[in-house]
Amino acid sequence: MKVTALTEQAGQPVLRFRDGHTALADLVVFADGRSSTGRRLLDPDRTLRYAGYVAHRGIADITPQPGLRDFLRLQPCPGVQFNLAPVPGGCDWTFYLNCTSSEYTQRFGADPTRRVFALPRHVSPAARAHVDTHADLLLPVAHAAIVHATTTRMAVPVLDITAPQRMVWPIGTGHAVLLGDALAPVRPHTARGANNGIEQAAGLAAALTQHRKYAADLTAALHGWQRRHLPAAVAAVHRGPVIGNQLGLGTHQPAQ
Ligand SMILES: Cc1cc2nc3c(=O)[nH]c(=O)nc-3n(C[C@H](O)[C@H](O)[C@H](O)COP(=O)(O)OP(=O)(O)OC[C@H]3O[C@@H](n4cnc5c(N)ncnc54)[C@H](O)[C@@H]3O)c2cc1C
């Protein structure tokens, strides 16, 4: 059920859901992804910024070149990266191409900071033709053929955000926290998005165990958790635009 609001009642956090019902909590954990409602409520100045390129994605049910047992990456020229990985029954590819915000809107039906995942139903024939044409121009014939043969396509606009300064907020005598992409979506080239979220979640579980099992003060445990995990999130936010710039992808802006 979608969360729509967070308020305080008699000193305790209260979550409101789309169907109107509410729930009292001691601790609210927002792990609600790139378009996080939690971030909008707790840290509203940190809005998403489009980085100027798109990860086009597909899974083809054809076996890639014989002998491809591992991940393959091609960077045929600045502004282009193609990744291919064998998966059971076929292969998974990601093709990064530059794209203006208005081109994204034309191809996928909404602004990139609003349509943060383009599902198969959002991929227009023009978007498909754009990817096929660039595959023909830029990739070896066998890899272009994989792209052409992929019926189900998706796309993800690459987004930046100002680095977070905190992960924990007091709500009355309770708390709310952000983690994973809700805290800070990072560029895919950093390979840190899921890793950061998993490490933060495991660290939070350990902090809550300290509180529940060993009676550690919850506020102190949460601030210790923030101290341990915030630096990695900030570093990944800063690293993304640097890597993108090295690859000629997007409109380079140093992360704030
Ligand atoms: C092309 C690409 C390649 C990547 N490669 C890597 C990599 O190599 N290594 C790596 O570590 N990371 C990588 N990532 C990043 C990684 O995929 C993400 O960082 C990760 O999936 C984020 O997980 P999350 O749980 O924080 O958010 P999500 O997976 O987005 O989950 C958020 C959940 O919250 C739910 N939700 C949203 N809003 C609400 C609401 N209001 N109420 C209730 N529920 C809500 C959603 O339905 C969803 O289930 C890559 C990303 C891309 C696009």
Coordinates of N, CA and C and ligand atoms in Angstrom, one line a residue, residues 1-4 31-38 55 57 94 96 117 156 179-182 185-197, ligand 1:
M1 N 0.9 -1.2 0.0 CA 0.0 0.0 0.0 C 0.9 1.2 0.0
K2 N 0.6 2.2 -0.9 CA 1.4 3.4 -1.0 C 1.3 4.4 0.1
V3 N 2.5 4.8 0.7 CA 2.5 5.8 1.7 C 2.3 7.1 1.1
T4 N 1.5 8.0 1.7 CA 1.3 9.3 1.1 C 1.7 10.4 2.0
A31 N 12.4 3.0 2.3 CA 13.3 2.4 1.3 C 12.5 2.3 0.0
D32 N 12.0 3.5 -0.4 CA 11.0 3.5 -1.4 C 11.5 4.1 -2.8
G33 N 12.9 3.9 -3.0 CA 13.4 4.0 -4.3 C 13.6 5.5 -4.8
R34 N 14.0 5.6 -6.1 CA 14.5 6.9 -6.7 C 13.5 8.0 -6.5
S35 N 12.2 7.7 -6.6 CA 11.2 8.8 -6.5 C 10.6 8.8 -5.1
S36 N 11.4 8.6 -4.1 CA 11.0 8.4 -2.7 C 10.0 9.4 -2.2
T37 N 8.9 8.9 -1.7 CA 8.0 9.8 -1.0 C 8.6 10.3 0.3
G38 N 9.4 9.4 1.0 CA 10.1 9.7 2.2 C 11.1 10.8 2.0
A55 N 20.0 4.6 -19.9 CA 20.4 3.2 -20.0 C 19.2 2.5 -20.7
R57 N 17.6 -0.9 -22.0 CA 17.8 -2.2 -21.5 C 17.0 -3.3 -22.2
T94 N 22.6 -3.7 -21.7 CA 22.4 -2.3 -21.3 C 23.2 -1.4 -22.3
Y96 N 24.0 2.5 -23.1 CA 24.0 3.8 -22.7 C 24.2 4.8 -23.9
F117 N 11.5 5.2 -14.5 CA 11.7 3.9 -15.1 C 10.8 3.9 -16.3
V156 N 16.1 3.4 -18.5 CA 16.2 4.0 -17.2 C 17.0 5.3 -17.5
L179 N 16.9 5.1 3.3 CA 18.0 4.2 2.9 C 17.9 3.8 1.4
G180 N 19.0 3.3 0.8 CA 19.0 2.9 -0.6 C 18.8 4.0 -1.5
D181 N 18.1 3.8 -2.6 CA 17.8 4.9 -3.6 C 17.0 6.0 -3.0
A182 N 16.2 5.7 -2.0 CA 15.4 6.7 -1.3 C 16.4 7.8 -0.7
P185 N 19.9 8.0 -5.0 CA 20.2 7.1 -6.2 C 21.5 7.6 -6.8
V186 N 22.3 6.6 -7.2 CA 23.7 6.9 -7.7 C 23.8 6.4 -9.2
R187 N 24.7 6.9 -9.9 CA 24.8 6.5 -11.3 C 25.2 5.0 -11.4
P188 N 24.6 4.3 -12.4 CA 24.8 2.8 -12.4 C 26.3 2.5 -12.6
H189 N 27.2 3.3 -13.2 CA 28.6 3.0 -13.4 C 29.3 2.8 -12.1
T190 N 28.8 3.4 -11.0 CA 29.5 3.3 -9.7 C 29.3 1.9 -9.2
A191 N 28.3 1.1 -9.7 CA 27.9 -0.2 -9.2 C 27.7 -0.2 -7.6
R192 N 27.2 1.0 -7.1 CA 27.1 1.1 -5.7 C 25.6 1.2 -5.2
G193 N 24.6 1.4 -6.1 CA 23.3 1.6 -5.7 C 22.7 0.5 -4.8
A194 N 22.6 -0.7 -5.4 CA 22.1 -1.8 -4.6 C 23.0 -2.1 -3.4
N195 N 24.3 -2.0 -3.7 CA 25.3 -2.3 -2.6 C 25.2 -1.4 -1.4
N196 N 25.0 -0.1 -1.7 CA 24.8 0.9 -0.6 C 23.6 0.5 0.2
G197 N 22.5 0.2 -0.6 CA 21.2 0.0 0.1 C 21.3 -1.3 1.0
Ligands
LIG1 C1 21.2 0.1 -15.6 C2 21.4 -0.1 -14.1 C3 22.5 -0.8 -13.6 C4 22.8 -0.9 -12.2 N1 23.9 -1.6 -11.8 C5 24.1 -1.7 -10.5 C6 25.2 -2.5 -10.0 O1 26.0 -3.1 -10.8 N2 25.5 -2.6 -8.7 C7 24.7 -1.9 -7.8 O2 24.9 -2.0 -6.6 N3 23.6 -1.2 -8.2 C8 23.3 -1.1 -9.5 N4 22.2 -0.4 -9.9 C9 21.4 0.4 -8.9 C10 20.3 -0.5 -8.3 O3 19.5 -1.2 -9.2 C11 19.5 0.3 -7.3 O4 20.3 1.2 -6.6 C12 18.6 -0.5 -6.4 O5 17.8 -1.4 -7.1 C13 17.8 0.4 -5.5 O6 17.1 -0.4 -4.6 P1 16.1 0.2 -3.5 O7 15.5 -1.0 -2.8 O8 16.7 1.3 -2.8 O9 14.9 0.8 -4.5 P2 13.9 0.1 -5.4 O10 14.5 -1.2 -6.0 O11 13.5 1.1 -6.4 O12 12.7 -0.3 -4.5 C14 11.8 0.7 -4.0 C15 10.5 0.0 -3.5 O13 9.7 0.9 -2.9 C16 8.3 0.8 -3.4 N5 7.7 2.2 -3.2 C17 7.9 3.3 -3.9 N6 7.2 4.3 -3.5 C18 6.4 3.8 -2.4 C19 5.5 4.4 -1.6 N7 5.1 5.7 -1.6 N8 4.9 3.6 -0.6 C20 5.2 2.3 -0.5 N9 6.2 1.7 -1.3 C21 6.7 2.5 -2.3 C22 8.5 0.4 -4.8 O14 7.3 -0.2 -5.3 C23 9.7 -0.5 -4.7 O15 9.2 -1.8 -4.4 C24 21.9 -0.3 -11.3 C25 20.8 0.5 -11.8 C26 20.6 0.6 -13.1 C27 19.4 1.4 -13.6

